[in-house]
C-alpha positions as a printed NumPy array, in Angstrom:
array([[-16.854,  13.367, -15.846],
       [-17.011,  10.742, -13.101],
       [-20.004,   8.394, -13.035],
       [-22.265,   8.408,  -9.977],
       [-21.156,   4.868,  -9.051],
       [-17.468,   5.794,  -9.25 ],
       [-18.031,   8.941,  -7.184],
       [-19.835,   6.875,  -4.53 ],
       [-16.98 ,   4.333,  -4.435],
       [-14.405,   7.107,  -4.048],
       [-16.458,   8.691,  -1.26 ],
       [-16.701,   5.375,   0.574],
       [-12.956,   4.826,   0.163],
       [-12.359,   8.148,   1.931],
       [-14.658,   7.409,   4.879],
       [-13.901,   5.453,   8.049],
       [-15.367,   1.964,   8.114],
       [-17.224,   2.492,  11.4  ],
       [-17.534,   5.196,  14.045],
       [-18.363,   4.57 ,  17.72 ],
       [-19.156,   7.222,  20.348],
       [-18.427,   6.294,  23.968],
       [-19.172,   7.861,  27.311],
       [-16.444,   8.591,  29.836],
       [-16.477,   4.961,  31.031],
       [-16.15 ,   3.475,  27.551],
       [-19.816,   2.53 ,  27.097],
       [-21.358,   2.82 ,  23.628],
       [-23.668,   5.804,  23.14 ],
       [-23.825,   5.94 ,  19.342],
       [-22.782,   3.727,  16.434],
       [-22.293,   4.494,  12.753],
       [-21.867,   1.009,  11.312],
       [-19.846,   0.026,   8.269],
       [-21.199,   0.474,   4.771],
       [-22.534,  -2.704,   3.166],
       [-19.506,  -3.244,   0.946],
       [-17.254,  -3.377,   4.003],
       [-19.58 ,  -5.697,   5.898],
       [-19.627,  -8.117,   2.976],
       [-15.854,  -8.466,   2.816],
       [-15.522,  -8.931,   6.553],
       [-13.432,  -5.854,   7.16 ],
       [-15.783,  -4.101,   9.533],
       [-16.124,  -6.744,  12.21 ],
       [-19.338,  -7.677,  13.984],
       [-22.462,  -5.587,  13.608],
       [-23.355,  -3.644,  16.764],
       [-27.099,  -2.981,  17.001],
       [-29.067,  -0.66 ,  19.266],
       [-28.999,  -3.317,  21.978],
       [-25.277,  -2.684,  22.273],
       [-25.808,   0.863,  23.519],
       [-24.801,   1.263,  27.145],
       [-22.426,  -1.692,  26.89 ],
       [-18.676,  -1.289,  27.207],
       [-17.226,  -1.425,  23.711],
       [-14.851,  -4.256,  24.618],
       [-17.863,  -6.359,  25.705],
       [-19.918,  -5.435,  22.642],
       [-17.008,  -6.216,  20.287],
       [-14.709,  -8.647,  22.112],
       [-13.049,  -9.856,  18.89 ],
       [-12.211,  -6.312,  17.789],
       [-11.652,  -4.184,  20.863],
       [ -9.225,  -5.219,  23.579],
       [-10.255,  -3.891,  26.997],
       [ -6.666,  -3.224,  28.019],
       [ -5.971,  -1.336,  24.782],
       [ -9.13 ,   0.791,  24.982],
       [ -8.681,   1.572,  28.696],
       [ -5.056,   2.551,  28.107],
       [ -6.145,   4.872,  25.279],
       [ -8.876,   6.373,  27.493],
       [ -6.305,   7.076,  30.204],
       [ -3.954,   8.816,  27.767],
       [ -6.78 ,  10.966,  26.41 ],
       [ -8.355,  11.782,  29.792],
       [ -5.027,  12.921,  31.239],
       [ -4.121,  14.953,  28.161],
       [ -0.974,  12.929,  27.503],
       [ -2.189,  12.409,  23.947],
       [ -4.779,  14.015,  21.677],
       [ -5.244,  10.909,  19.556],
       [ -4.377,   7.218,  20.002],
       [ -4.043,   4.822,  17.057],
       [ -3.496,   1.086,  16.815],
       [ -3.818,  -1.7  ,  14.243],
       [ -5.848,  -4.874,  14.692],
       [ -6.487,  -7.962,  12.59 ],
       [ -9.819,  -9.655,  11.944],
       [-10.415, -13.139,  13.312],
       [ -9.794, -14.574,   9.814],
       [ -6.459, -12.688,   9.742],
       [ -7.289, -11.498,   6.219],
       [ -8.23 ,  -7.916,   7.057],
       [ -6.409,  -5.227,   9.001],
       [ -8.13 ,  -2.229,  10.575],
       [ -6.608,   1.026,  11.775],
       [ -8.391,   2.196,  14.928],
       [ -8.24 ,   5.855,  15.964],
       [ -9.538,   7.17 ,  19.292],
       [-10.051,  10.844,  20.15 ],
       [-11.673,  12.63 ,  23.151],
       [-14.948,  14.57 ,  23.331],
       [-14.872,  17.794,  25.349],
       [-17.477,  20.016,  27.017],
       [-17.383,  23.823,  27.052],
       [-14.883,  23.749,  29.926],
       [-12.675,  21.446,  27.845],
       [-13.2  ,  18.555,  30.253],
       [-13.211,  15.099,  28.617],
       [-16.805,  13.818,  28.517],
       [-16.416,  10.827,  26.223],
       [-14.578,   9.404,  23.262],
       [-14.945,   8.693,  19.56 ],
       [-13.443,   5.595,  17.962],
       [-13.213,   5.272,  14.179],
       [-11.934,   2.244,  12.272],
       [-10.693,   2.117,   8.676],
       [ -9.779,  -0.867,   6.519],
       [ -6.045,  -0.621,   5.731],
       [ -5.601,  -4.196,   4.466],
       [ -4.247,  -3.199,   1.041],
       [ -1.796,  -0.746,   2.592],
       [ -0.497,  -3.333,   5.068],
       [ -0.126,  -5.969,   2.352],
       [  1.856,  -3.536,   0.206],
       [  3.997,  -2.589,   3.206],
       [  4.717,  -6.243,   4.037],
       [  5.504,  -7.028,   0.415],
       [  7.848,  -4.039,   0.216],
       [  9.749,  -5.287,   3.251],
       [ 10.068,  -8.774,   1.72 ],
       [ 11.248,  -7.283,  -1.558],
       [ 13.826,  -5.077,   0.165],
       [ 15.275,  -7.984,   2.126],
       [ 15.568, -10.162,  -0.978],
       [ 17.   ,  -7.504,  -3.294],
       [ 19.482,  -6.277,  -0.689],
       [ 21.256,  -9.648,  -0.79 ],
       [ 22.026,  -9.881,  -4.483],
       [ 24.791,  -8.537,  -6.739],
       [ 23.554, -10.6  ,  -9.707],
       [ 21.359,  -8.463, -12.005],
       [ 19.462, -11.452, -13.396],
       [ 18.626, -12.621,  -9.894],
       [ 17.518,  -9.079,  -9.029],
       [ 15.247,  -8.952, -12.097],
       [ 13.632, -12.286, -11.236],
       [ 13.155, -11.325,  -7.579],
       [ 11.559,  -7.986,  -8.474],
       [  9.259,  -9.697, -10.977],
       [  8.215, -12.257,  -8.366],
       [  7.276,  -9.511,  -5.903],
       [  5.336,  -7.591,  -8.563],
       [  3.425, -10.686,  -9.666],
       [  2.541, -11.543,  -6.074],
       [  1.423,  -8.058,  -5.046],
       [  0.144,  -6.347,  -8.201],
       [ -0.904,  -9.479, -10.136],
       [  1.064,  -8.099, -13.056],
       [  0.681,  -9.872, -16.406],
       [  3.617,  -8.091, -18.057],
       [  6.79 ,  -6.844, -16.374],
       [  9.604,  -4.995, -18.146],
       [ 12.942,  -3.719, -16.884],
       [ 14.454,  -1.215, -19.329],
       [ 17.953,   0.069, -18.587],
       [ 20.224,   2.66 , -20.178],
       [ 23.863,   1.907, -20.895],
       [ 26.969,   4.057, -21.237],
       [ 26.379,   4.565, -24.963],
       [ 22.76 ,   5.805, -24.848],
       [ 20.213,   7.469, -22.579],
       [ 17.406,   5.536, -24.283],
       [ 16.249,   2.625, -22.11 ],
       [ 16.559,  -0.816, -23.665],
       [ 14.879,  -3.933, -22.345],
       [ 17.139,  -5.954, -20.08 ],
       [ 14.402,  -8.246, -18.729],
       [ 10.773,  -8.996, -19.527],
       [  8.153, -11.364, -18.141],
       [  4.865, -12.235, -19.841],
       [  5.685, -10.891, -23.313],
       [  5.595, -12.648, -26.676],
       [  9.32 , -12.044, -27.076],
       [  9.125,  -9.03 , -29.429],
       [ 11.212,  -6.584, -27.42 ],
       [ 11.375,  -4.044, -30.25 ],
       [  7.572,  -3.775, -30.233],
       [  7.571,  -3.369, -26.449],
       [ 10.191,  -0.625, -26.599],
       [  8.09 ,   1.199, -29.183],
       [  4.913,   0.736, -27.113],
       [  6.388,   2.207, -23.932],
       [  8.829,   4.713, -25.485],
       [  6.752,   7.762, -24.504],
       [  6.3  ,   6.623, -20.913],
       [ 10.005,   5.856, -20.579],
       [ 10.953,   9.246, -22.043],
       [  8.777,  10.885, -19.38 ],
       [ 10.48 ,   8.82 , -16.699],
       [ 13.941,   9.716, -17.991],
       [ 12.891,  13.393, -18.045],
       [ 12.212,  13.298, -14.32 ],
       [  8.651,  12.028, -13.901],
       [  8.754,   9.419, -11.134],
       [  5.603,   7.52 , -12.179],
       [  3.681,   7.359, -15.47 ],
       [  0.206,   5.777, -15.675],
       [ -1.676,   4.868, -18.86 ],
       [ -5.065,   3.155, -19.277],
       [ -6.208,   1.128, -22.294],
       [ -8.502,  -1.831, -23.026],
       [ -9.352,  -2.586, -19.374],
       [ -5.681,  -2.76 , -18.351],
       [ -3.361,  -0.291, -16.68 ],
       [  0.337,   0.272, -17.356],
       [  2.521,   1.783, -14.651],
       [  6.097,   2.895, -15.315],
       [  8.405,   3.958, -12.493],
       [ 11.888,   5.42 , -12.624],
       [ 14.909,   3.351, -11.625],
       [ 16.671,   6.021,  -9.547],
       [ 20.465,   5.821,  -9.506],
       [ 22.962,   7.787,  -7.461],
       [ 23.983,   9.939, -10.411],
       [ 20.794,   9.832, -12.485],
       [ 17.924,   7.673, -13.678],
       [ 19.078,   4.21 , -14.724],
       [ 15.941,   3.366, -16.702],
       [ 12.347,   2.308, -16.061],
       [ 10.358,  -0.485, -14.47 ],
       [  6.993,  -1.113, -16.174],
       [  4.095,  -3.371, -15.209],
       [  0.807,  -4.07 , -16.966],
       [ -2.099,  -5.396, -14.92 ],
       [ -5.891,  -5.43 , -14.844],
       [ -7.485,  -2.01 , -14.486],
       [ -7.469,  -0.651, -10.92 ],
       [-10.729,   1.248, -10.384],
       [-10.155,   2.475,  -6.845],
       [ -8.023,   5.63 ,  -6.537],
       [ -6.749,   4.244,  -3.234],
       [ -5.749,   0.954,  -4.888],
       [ -4.026,   2.808,  -7.723],
       [ -2.085,   4.937,  -5.242],
       [ -1.029,   1.803,  -3.311],
       [  0.112,   0.132,  -6.554],
       [  2.118,   3.191,  -7.555],
       [  3.832,   3.391,  -4.176],
       [  4.714,  -0.29 ,  -4.214],
       [  6.063,  -0.139,  -7.775],
       [  8.187,   2.9  ,  -6.899],
       [  9.553,   1.086,  -3.834],
       [ 10.516,  -2.001,  -5.849],
       [ 12.016,   0.218,  -8.573],
       [ 14.202,   1.978,  -6.013],
       [ 15.384,  -1.333,  -4.545],
       [ 15.994,  -2.807,  -7.996],
       [ 18.01 ,   0.25 ,  -9.043],
       [ 20.224,  -0.167,  -5.975],
       [ 20.736,  -3.843,  -6.861],
       [ 21.648,  -2.931, -10.462],
       [ 24.215,  -0.405,  -9.244],
       [ 25.704,  -2.937,  -6.815],
       [ 26.013,  -5.428,  -9.648],
       [ 27.746,  -2.845, -11.832],
       [ 30.192,  -1.924,  -9.063],
       [ 30.907,  -5.609,  -8.405],
       [ 31.56 ,  -6.229, -12.113],
       [ 33.811,  -3.154, -12.289],
       [ 35.839,  -4.336,  -9.272],
       [ 36.16 ,  -7.806, -10.782],
       [ 37.518,  -6.346, -14.016],
       [ 40.026,  -4.224, -12.108],
       [ 41.291,  -7.227, -10.163],
       [ 41.613,  -9.278, -13.344],
       [ 43.502,  -6.418, -14.978]])
């Protein structure tokens, strides 16, 4: 049973940050301002009070709404060339990213009479996307498994603030993953393999992501997908993630890094195999 506070947080996570209604000329007619939690973290931009009504939105919010962007969107919507226009914008502090979506309002004759603009905070999604790109570029360059392990761990520490990172890989002799790399452990790999054995079995059986919660921390295990089967598992342990949105972002990022790491492991194996053939 979800607590009332958790249900309220999940509801807020699902809602747009702010909603603005405009007339046909782009002047504000109604404003649903950001919830307090968004205003406090700076994601919602400047507060627009009742005195802003009747003002063009780009004049009421010059740091958030570009006149050229809004007018271009209005033109696309008025002419029917698009039913929705979206764009991303950064806050003045460059720490928050908002997704802006603009749609038309119609009368009974389906003529455009105004517009609705909604903004949502997508900072965590953009950060995960940027980190995934950085990880892909770095892992794509290596054929050294140790370098790949260290690079993946660096990306996971930076993005997920992971306290424990484990790479467990199967070999030709067994389908049971064994630890090939760990960061943040006390060195007892046997204990770690026992601790995560169930999660890794689920991963090897085809489950792409396994999540477990205990003692205010969360453990995420993702499959290392190879061309001919699962190579093993990538596991991280971090502080509990309360937001369902944040947990989904973490899972997607871990799965992305796991896929890139698996490709690097396979490249390293092919390179080692070729080297042995040339030596032979």
